[in-house]
Coordinates of C-alpha atoms in Angstrom, one line a residue:
X1079 CA -0.1 0.2 -0.1
X1080 CA 1.2 3.3 -0.7
X1081 CA 1.1 5.7 1.9
X1082 CA 1.7 9.5 2.9
X1083 CA 5.5 10.4 3.3
X1084 CA 5.8 10.6 6.6
X1085 CA 5.4 14.0 8.6
X1086 CA 3.0 14.7 5.3
X1087 CA -0.2 14.5 6.8
X1088 CA -3.8 14.1 5.1
X1089 CA -6.4 15.9 7.0
X1090 CA -9.7 14.7 6.3
X1091 CA -13.1 15.5 5.8
X1092 CA -13.9 15.9 9.7
X1093 CA -10.6 17.3 10.4
X1094 CA -11.5 19.5 7.9
X1095 CA -14.7 20.9 8.5
X1096 CA -12.5 21.9 12.2
X1097 CA -9.6 23.7 10.2
X1098 CA -12.4 25.7 8.1
X1099 CA -13.7 26.8 11.7
X1100 CA -10.7 28.0 12.9
X1101 CA -9.9 29.6 9.7
X1102 CA -13.1 31.5 9.5
X1103 CA -12.4 32.9 13.0
X1104 CA -8.9 33.9 12.4
X1105 CA -9.8 35.9 9.1
X1106 CA -12.6 37.7 10.8
X1107 CA -10.4 39.0 13.2
X1108 CA -7.8 39.7 10.7
X1109 CA -10.9 42.1 8.5
X1110 CA -11.8 43.9 11.8
X1111 CA -8.2 45.3 11.9
X1112 CA -8.4 45.9 7.7
X1113 CA -5.7 43.5 6.7
X1114 CA -5.9 41.8 3.4
X1115 CA -5.2 38.6 2.3
X1116 CA -1.8 37.6 0.1
X1117 CA -2.0 34.1 -2.0
X1118 CA 1.7 33.4 -2.4
X1119 CA 4.3 30.7 -4.4
X1120 CA 5.5 27.4 -1.8
X1121 CA 8.4 27.6 -4.3
X1122 CA 10.7 30.3 -3.8
X1123 CA 14.7 30.4 -4.9
X1124 CA 16.8 29.1 -2.1
X1125 CA 18.7 32.5 -1.6
X1126 CA 16.1 34.1 -0.4
X1127 CA 15.7 32.5 2.4
X1128 CA 19.7 31.5 3.1
X1129 CA 19.8 35.6 2.9
X1130 CA 16.5 36.5 4.7
X1131 CA 16.6 33.7 7.5
X1132 CA 20.6 33.8 8.4
X1133 CA 22.8 31.2 6.9
X1134 CA 23.7 29.6 10.5
X1135 CA 20.2 29.0 12.2
X1136 CA 18.7 25.6 12.0
X1137 CA 16.5 25.8 9.5
X1138 CA 18.9 26.8 6.5
X1139 CA 21.5 24.4 7.9
X1140 CA 19.6 21.2 8.7
X1141 CA 15.7 22.0 8.3
X1142 CA 15.1 23.3 4.2
X1143 CA 13.4 20.8 1.6
X1144 CA 16.2 22.5 -1.5
X1145 CA 17.1 21.7 -5.3
X1146 CA 17.4 22.4 -8.1
X1147 CA 15.2 22.7 -11.1
X1148 CA 16.0 21.6 -14.7
X1149 CA 17.0 24.9 -16.0
X1150 CA 19.9 25.6 -17.9
X1151 CA 21.7 26.2 -15.4
X1152 CA 20.2 25.0 -12.7
X1153 CA 18.1 27.6 -9.9
X1154 CA 18.0 26.3 -6.2
X1155 CA 15.0 26.5 -5.1
X1156 CA 13.3 25.3 -2.1
X1157 CA 10.0 24.7 -0.1
X1158 CA 9.4 28.0 1.7
X1159 CA 9.7 27.0 5.7
X1160 CA 8.6 29.9 6.6
X1161 CA 6.4 32.8 4.8
X1162 CA 7.9 36.0 6.0
X1163 CA 10.5 36.1 3.3
X1164 CA 8.1 35.2 0.9
X1165 CA 5.7 37.8 1.4
X1166 CA 8.8 40.5 1.9
X1167 CA 9.6 39.6 -2.0
X1168 CA 6.3 40.2 -3.4
X1169 CA 5.9 43.3 -1.7
X1170 CA 9.3 44.5 -3.6
X1171 CA 8.5 43.0 -6.5
X1172 CA 5.1 44.1 -7.4
X1173 CA 5.7 47.8 -5.7
X1174 CA 3.4 47.5 -2.7
X1175 CA 5.3 49.9 -0.8
X1176 CA 5.0 52.6 -3.1
X1177 CA 3.0 54.9 -1.4
X1178 CA 1.5 52.6 0.9
X1179 CA 1.8 51.0 3.9
X1180 CA 0.4 47.5 3.1
X1181 CA -1.0 45.1 5.7
X1182 CA -1.7 41.6 4.9
X1183 CA -1.8 38.0 5.9
X1184 CA -1.5 34.3 4.5
X1185 CA -2.3 31.2 5.1
X1186 CA -1.0 27.8 3.9
X1187 CA 1.5 24.9 4.5
X1188 CA 5.6 25.7 5.5
X1189 CA 8.3 22.8 5.1
X1190 CA 10.9 21.6 7.4
X1191 CA 12.9 18.5 7.9
X1192 CA 12.8 17.8 11.2
X1193 CA 11.4 14.5 13.4
X1194 CA 8.3 14.7 13.6
X1195 CA 6.2 14.9 16.4
X1196 CA 2.6 15.8 17.9
X1197 CA 1.9 19.3 16.3
X1198 CA 5.1 19.6 14.5
X1199 CA 5.0 17.7 11.4
X1200 CA 7.6 18.3 7.9
X1201 CA 4.5 20.0 6.4
X1202 CA 2.6 21.8 8.6
X1203 CA 0.3 25.4 8.3
X1204 CA 0.6 28.9 9.3
X1205 CA -1.5 32.0 9.6
X1206 CA 1.5 34.5 8.7
X1207 CA 0.5 38.5 9.0
X1208 CA 3.0 41.1 8.3
X1209 CA 2.4 44.8 8.2
X1210 CA 4.9 47.5 6.7
X1211 CA 5.5 51.0 6.8
X1212 CA 5.5 52.0 10.4
X1213 CA 8.7 52.2 12.3
X1214 CA 6.7 53.3 15.6
X1215 CA 5.7 51.1 18.5
X1216 CA 2.2 51.4 17.9
X1217 CA 2.8 48.8 14.8
X1218 CA 4.1 46.3 17.2
X1219 CA 1.0 46.8 19.6
X1220 CA -1.5 46.5 16.8
X1221 CA -0.1 42.9 16.0
X1222 CA -0.1 41.8 19.5
X1223 CA -3.6 43.3 20.3
X1224 CA -5.3 41.3 17.2
X1225 CA -3.6 38.4 18.4
X1226 CA -5.4 39.2 22.1
X1227 CA -8.8 39.4 20.1
X1228 CA -8.2 36.2 18.2
X1229 CA -7.7 34.0 21.7
X1230 CA -10.9 35.8 23.1
X1231 CA -12.4 34.3 19.9
X1232 CA -11.8 31.4 20.0
X1233 CA -12.1 31.1 23.8
X1234 CA -8.3 30.7 24.3
X1235 CA -8.1 34.0 26.4
X1236 CA -7.0 32.1 29.6
X1237 CA -4.5 29.8 28.1
X1238 CA -2.3 32.6 26.4
X1239 CA 0.3 34.4 27.8
X1240 CA 2.7 36.7 26.8
X1241 CA 6.4 36.8 26.6
X1242 CA 8.3 40.0 25.4
X1243 CA 11.8 40.9 24.8
X1244 CA 13.4 43.5 22.5
X1245 CA 16.6 42.4 20.5
X1246 CA 17.7 46.5 19.9
X1247 CA 19.3 47.4 16.6
X1248 CA 22.1 44.9 14.5
X1249 CA 24.9 46.8 16.5
X1250 CA 23.7 46.9 20.0
X1251 CA 22.9 42.6 19.3
X1252 CA 26.6 42.5 17.6
X1253 CA 27.9 44.1 20.9
X1254 CA 25.5 41.6 23.3
X1255 CA 26.9 38.8 21.1
X1256 CA 30.7 39.3 21.0
X1257 CA 30.3 39.7 25.4
X1258 CA 28.0 36.4 25.0
X1259 CA 30.7 35.0 23.7
X1260 CA 33.2 35.8 25.8
X1261 CA 31.4 34.5 28.5
X1262 CA 30.4 31.3 27.4
X1263 CA 33.9 30.8 26.0
X1264 CA 35.4 30.1 29.2
X1265 CA 32.5 27.8 30.3
X1266 CA 32.3 25.4 27.7
X1267 CA 32.6 22.6 29.5
X1268 CA 29.4 23.4 31.1
X1269 CA 27.4 24.0 27.8
X1270 CA 25.4 21.0 26.5
X1271 CA 26.4 20.0 23.0
X1272 CA 24.2 21.9 20.8
X1273 CA 24.6 25.1 22.5
X1274 CA 28.5 24.2 22.1
X1275 CA 28.3 24.4 18.3
X1276 CA 26.1 27.5 18.4
X1277 CA 28.8 29.3 20.4
X1278 CA 30.8 29.6 16.6
X1279 CA 27.6 29.8 14.8
X1280 CA 24.4 31.6 16.2
X1281 CA 25.0 32.1 19.8
X1282 CA 22.2 33.8 20.9
X1283 CA 20.4 30.8 20.0
X1284 CA 21.8 29.4 23.2
X1285 CA 19.6 31.6 25.2
X1286 CA 16.6 29.6 24.2
X1287 CA 18.5 26.3 25.8
X1288 CA 16.2 24.1 27.6
X1289 CA 19.3 22.4 28.7
X1290 CA 19.5 22.8 32.3
X1291 CA 23.3 23.0 32.7
X1292 CA 23.1 25.4 29.9
X1293 CA 20.4 27.8 32.0
X1294 CA 22.5 27.7 35.1
X1295 CA 25.6 29.2 33.5
X1296 CA 23.1 31.7 31.3
X1297 CA 21.7 32.7 34.8
X1298 CA 25.1 35.2 35.6
X1299 CA 25.8 35.9 31.7
X1300 CA 25.3 39.7 30.3
X1301 CA 21.8 40.4 29.5
X1302 CA 20.5 41.8 26.1
X1303 CA 19.1 45.0 28.5
X1304 CA 22.3 46.2 29.2
X1305 CA 23.5 46.6 25.9
X1306 CA 20.5 48.9 24.2
X1307 CA 20.5 52.1 23.2
X1308 CA 18.1 54.9 24.1
X1309 CA 15.8 54.5 21.1
X1310 CA 15.3 51.2 21.3
X1311 CA 14.9 51.3 25.1
X1312 CA 12.4 54.2 23.9
X1313 CA 10.7 52.1 21.6
X1314 CA 10.1 49.1 23.8
X1315 CA 8.7 50.8 26.3
X1316 CA 6.3 52.5 24.4
X1317 CA 5.0 49.1 23.5
X1318 CA 4.6 47.9 26.9
X1319 CA 2.8 51.1 27.7
X1320 CA 0.4 50.9 24.9
X1321 CA -0.3 46.7 25.7
X1322 CA -0.7 48.5 29.6
X1323 CA -3.3 50.5 28.3
X1324 CA -4.9 48.1 26.5
X1325 CA -5.2 45.7 29.4
X1326 CA -2.9 43.0 27.9
X1327 CA -1.1 41.4 30.4
X1328 CA 2.8 40.1 29.6
X1329 CA 5.9 39.0 31.2
X1330 CA 9.6 39.9 30.3
X1331 CA 11.7 37.0 28.9
X1332 CA 15.2 38.2 28.3
X1333 CA 16.0 34.9 26.8
X1334 CA 13.3 35.2 24.5
X1335 CA 15.3 35.8 20.8
X1336 CA 13.6 33.8 18.0
X1337 CA 15.4 31.4 15.7
X1338 CA 15.6 33.9 12.7
X1339 CA 18.1 36.4 12.3
X1340 CA 16.0 38.8 10.4
X1341 CA 14.2 40.7 13.9
X1342 CA 15.1 43.6 15.7
X1343 CA 14.0 45.7 18.7
X1344 CA 10.5 43.6 19.5
X1345 CA 10.1 40.0 19.7
X1346 CA 7.2 38.4 21.5
X1347 CA 5.5 35.2 21.8
X1348 CA 2.1 33.5 23.2
X1349 CA 2.8 30.5 24.8
X1350 CA 0.4 27.8 26.5
X1351 CA 1.4 25.4 29.3
X1352 CA -1.4 22.6 27.9
X1353 CA 0.7 21.2 25.3
X1354 CA 3.8 20.7 27.3
X1355 CA 6.9 20.9 25.7
X1356 CA 5.2 22.4 22.6
X1357 CA 4.8 25.9 24.4
X1358 CA 4.7 28.4 21.8
X1359 CA 1.2 28.8 19.6
X1360 CA 2.3 32.0 17.9
X1361 CA 5.5 34.2 17.3
X1362 CA 6.9 37.1 15.9
X1363 CA 8.1 40.3 16.1
X1364 CA 10.1 43.6 13.9
X1365 CA 12.4 43.0 11.3
X1366 CA 13.2 46.5 10.1
X1367 CA 16.1 45.8 7.5
X1368 CA 14.6 42.8 5.9
X1369 CA 13.4 45.0 3.1
X1370 CA 17.1 46.0 2.4
X1371 CA 18.0 42.8 2.6
X1372 CA 15.7 41.0 0.2
X1373 CA 16.0 44.1 -2.6
X1374 CA 20.0 43.4 -2.2
X1375 CA 19.8 39.9 -3.4
X1376 CA 21.2 39.4 -6.8
X1377 CA 23.0 42.5 -6.9
X1378 CA 26.0 43.2 -8.5
X1379 CA 29.0 42.4 -6.5
X1380 CA 29.9 45.4 -4.4
X1381 CA 26.8 47.5 -5.6
X1382 CA 25.2 47.3 -2.5
X1383 CA 28.5 48.6 -0.7
X1384 CA 28.6 51.8 -3.4
X1385 CA 24.6 52.6 -2.6
X1386 CA 23.4 51.4 0.1
X1387 CA 19.6 50.0 -0.3
X1388 CA 17.1 51.2 1.8
X1389 CA 15.0 48.9 3.7
X1390 CA 11.4 49.6 5.0
X1391 CA 10.1 49.4 8.7
X1392 CA 8.0 45.7 9.5
X1393 CA 6.6 43.4 12.5
X1394 CA 5.0 40.7 11.8
X1395 CA 3.5 37.2 13.3
X1396 CA 3.1 33.5 12.7
X1397 CA 0.6 31.1 14.3
X1398 CA 1.4 27.3 13.7
X1399 CA -2.5 25.9 12.9
X1400 CA -1.7 22.2 13.8
X1401 CA -0.5 23.7 17.3
X1402 CA -3.0 25.8 17.9
X1403 CA -6.3 23.3 17.0
X1404 CA -4.6 20.9 19.6
X1405 CA -4.6 23.7 21.9
X1406 CA -8.7 24.3 20.9
X1407 CA -9.1 20.7 20.9
X1408 CA -7.7 20.4 25.0
X1409 CA -9.7 23.4 26.5
X1410 CA -12.1 24.7 23.9
X1411 CA -13.4 22.3 21.4
X1412 CA -14.9 23.3 18.2
X1413 CA -18.3 22.1 17.4
X1414 CA -18.7 19.1 15.5
X1415 CA -20.6 20.2 12.2
X1416 CA -22.0 17.8 10.0
X1417 CA -21.7 18.7 6.4
X1418 CA -25.6 18.4 5.2
X1419 CA -28.1 20.0 6.5
X1420 CA -31.1 18.6 4.4
X1421 CA -30.7 15.3 3.0
X1422 CA -33.2 14.6 -0.1
X1423 CA -34.2 10.9 -0.9
X1424 CA -36.1 10.3 -4.1
X1425 CA -37.4 6.9 -5.1
X1426 CA -35.4 5.7 -8.5
X1427 CA -38.5 5.8 -10.3
X1428 CA -38.7 9.7 -9.9
X1429 CA -35.2 10.5 -9.2
X1430 CA -34.7 13.2 -12.0
X1431 CA -37.9 15.1 -9.8
X1432 CA -35.5 14.4 -6.8
X1433 CA -33.0 16.0 -8.4
X1434 CA -34.7 19.1 -9.6
X1435 CA -36.2 19.8 -6.2
X1436 CA -33.1 19.8 -4.3
X1437 CA -31.5 22.0 -7.2
X1438 CA -34.2 24.4 -6.8
X1439 CA -33.8 24.3 -3.0
X1440 CA -30.3 25.4 -3.6
X1441 CA -31.0 28.0 -5.1
X1442 CA -34.0 29.4 -2.9
X1443 CA -31.8 28.9 0.3
X1444 CA -28.6 29.5 -0.2
X1445 CA -28.1 29.4 3.5
X1446 CA -28.6 25.4 3.0
X1447 CA -26.2 22.4 2.6
X1448 CA -28.4 20.2 1.1
X1449 CA -27.2 16.3 -0.3
X1450 CA -28.3 13.6 -2.1
X1451 CA -27.6 9.8 -2.6
X1452 CA -27.1 8.3 -6.0
X1453 CA -30.9 6.6 -7.8
X1454 CA -30.7 3.5 -5.3
X1455 CA -33.2 2.2 -3.7
X1456 CA -35.1 4.6 -1.0
X1457 CA -33.8 1.8 1.6
X1458 CA -30.2 2.5 0.5
X1459 CA -30.6 6.0 0.3
X1460 CA -32.5 6.5 3.9
X1461 CA -29.2 4.9 5.4
X1462 CA -27.0 7.4 3.9
X1463 CA -29.2 9.7 5.1
X1464 CA -29.0 8.5 8.3
X1465 CA -25.2 8.8 8.3
X1466 CA -25.1 12.5 6.8
X1467 CA -25.9 14.2 9.9
X1468 CA -28.8 15.9 8.2
X1469 CA -31.0 18.0 10.6
X1470 CA -34.0 16.5 8.0
X1471 CA -34.9 14.6 5.3
X1472 CA -36.7 15.3 2.3
X1473 CA -38.4 11.8 0.5
X1474 CA -40.0 12.1 -2.8
X1475 CA -41.9 9.5 -4.5
X1476 CA -44.5 8.7 -6.6
X1477 CA -47.2 9.9 -4.3
X1478 CA -45.3 13.1 -3.4
X1479 CA -45.1 13.9 -6.8
X1480 CA -48.7 13.5 -7.6
X1481 CA -50.0 15.4 -4.6
X1482 CA -47.4 17.8 -4.8
X1483 CA -46.3 17.4 -1.8
X1484 CA -43.1 16.4 0.4
X1485 CA -42.7 13.9 3.2
X1486 CA -40.4 15.5 5.6
X1487 CA -38.3 13.3 8.5
X1488 CA -36.8 14.9 11.9
X1489 CA -33.8 12.9 11.9
X1490 CA -33.4 13.9 15.6
X1491 CA -36.8 12.3 16.8
X1492 CA -38.0 10.2 13.9
X1493 CA -41.2 12.3 13.7
X1494 CA -42.4 12.5 9.5
X1495 CA -45.1 14.7 8.0
X1496 CA -46.1 16.0 4.7
X1497 CA -45.8 19.5 3.8
X1498 CA -46.2 21.5 0.6
X1499 CA -43.3 21.4 -2.1
X1500 CA -42.0 24.7 -1.1
X1501 CA -42.0 25.1 3.0
X1502 CA -38.5 24.5 2.9
X1503 CA -38.5 27.2 0.6
X1504 CA -39.4 29.6 3.6
X1505 CA -36.5 30.6 5.7
X1506 CA -39.1 31.3 8.4
X1507 CA -40.4 27.7 8.4
X1508 CA -36.8 26.1 8.8
X1509 CA -33.5 28.1 9.5
X1510 CA -30.4 25.7 10.4
X1511 CA -28.2 27.6 12.7
X1512 CA -24.8 26.8 13.0
X1513 CA -22.5 27.9 15.7
X1514 CA -18.6 27.9 15.5
X1515 CA -17.9 26.8 18.7
X1516 CA -19.8 25.2 21.6

């Protein structure tokens, strides 16, 4: 039997119904903030990710699915491991920043080669949100406030906890990096193996280590906040002031650095204690230099040194939908919705009339989901109706045609009665209320 590749999962109809409910709630909140949808390709040039994300990150070093195409010479390509770099590329390519400050969202699969585990797969799905054009701290606070509203809409506001940090500007972070490396170099023998490797590649990620001995060493390490300039401190303090004014609780986490090189200033994570080690559900931050970095890709050698490429401020976040669904199922399950409100059963001898009735009803009642089975026996069709989850079954046979009526069976009570053919066409006679949550 041919099976799906490990870490690449089918989402079956029953599961997909929950996905659709989740996506509808999230996109409704995005619409309330005036964010617009953008659809991005799954495949991009590999250079986009190596330059934007950082060559020393785990994503680029170990996790990215990369290959070459059949062009001559071959072009290095990659399945997107995250969405921000592609969104920035699209904004630049289509001049969306010209005289505008676009606010965009996208949703879809991302790809990383790592050991599959619950809530983390090789093909996973993210909602990504990017806000361009504002360097002010209100843009940071707006995205955090929007995620806060999403948790309320999903019934998760008591399960999500906000962590904040500031990475400052690149020069501030570089000075801190040098001090951190100098401190940890003398204590290498006390670090876990992964942190020893990162000491020469991506030392800030050592702050993220879950190893107890490494965290003990970090307790007396230099703090990034000590290296921030006045402008970075003021920006971060204003973000906190906005969140306080909005009544959004947060915790300052000096070890929060994120795993991508493009972040500066504000970074944040929404975490939960309901998923074990898979604590982070949504994360993001500011990336004011990424637009300029992507613009410079492909420039002639030395060209960017002669004429610096102008960047644009931006801030964004992404949330893993698999992990979010796991949390929802644990604390605030979405309602089980059937794929059908009304099931139409028609005797094989008058099946054409049944098809016509169902089609006319779809025109008259676009709010209803109406299904039919194939033209088998009434008994076989009724079995399908029983399994459909429909609230009502309409039965049409020769007698109903002669009398210009329909038989209606309530699928919960089993009660059956006769009604006029146009009875269901009137929404006042039957409405099927659907709740997005229990």
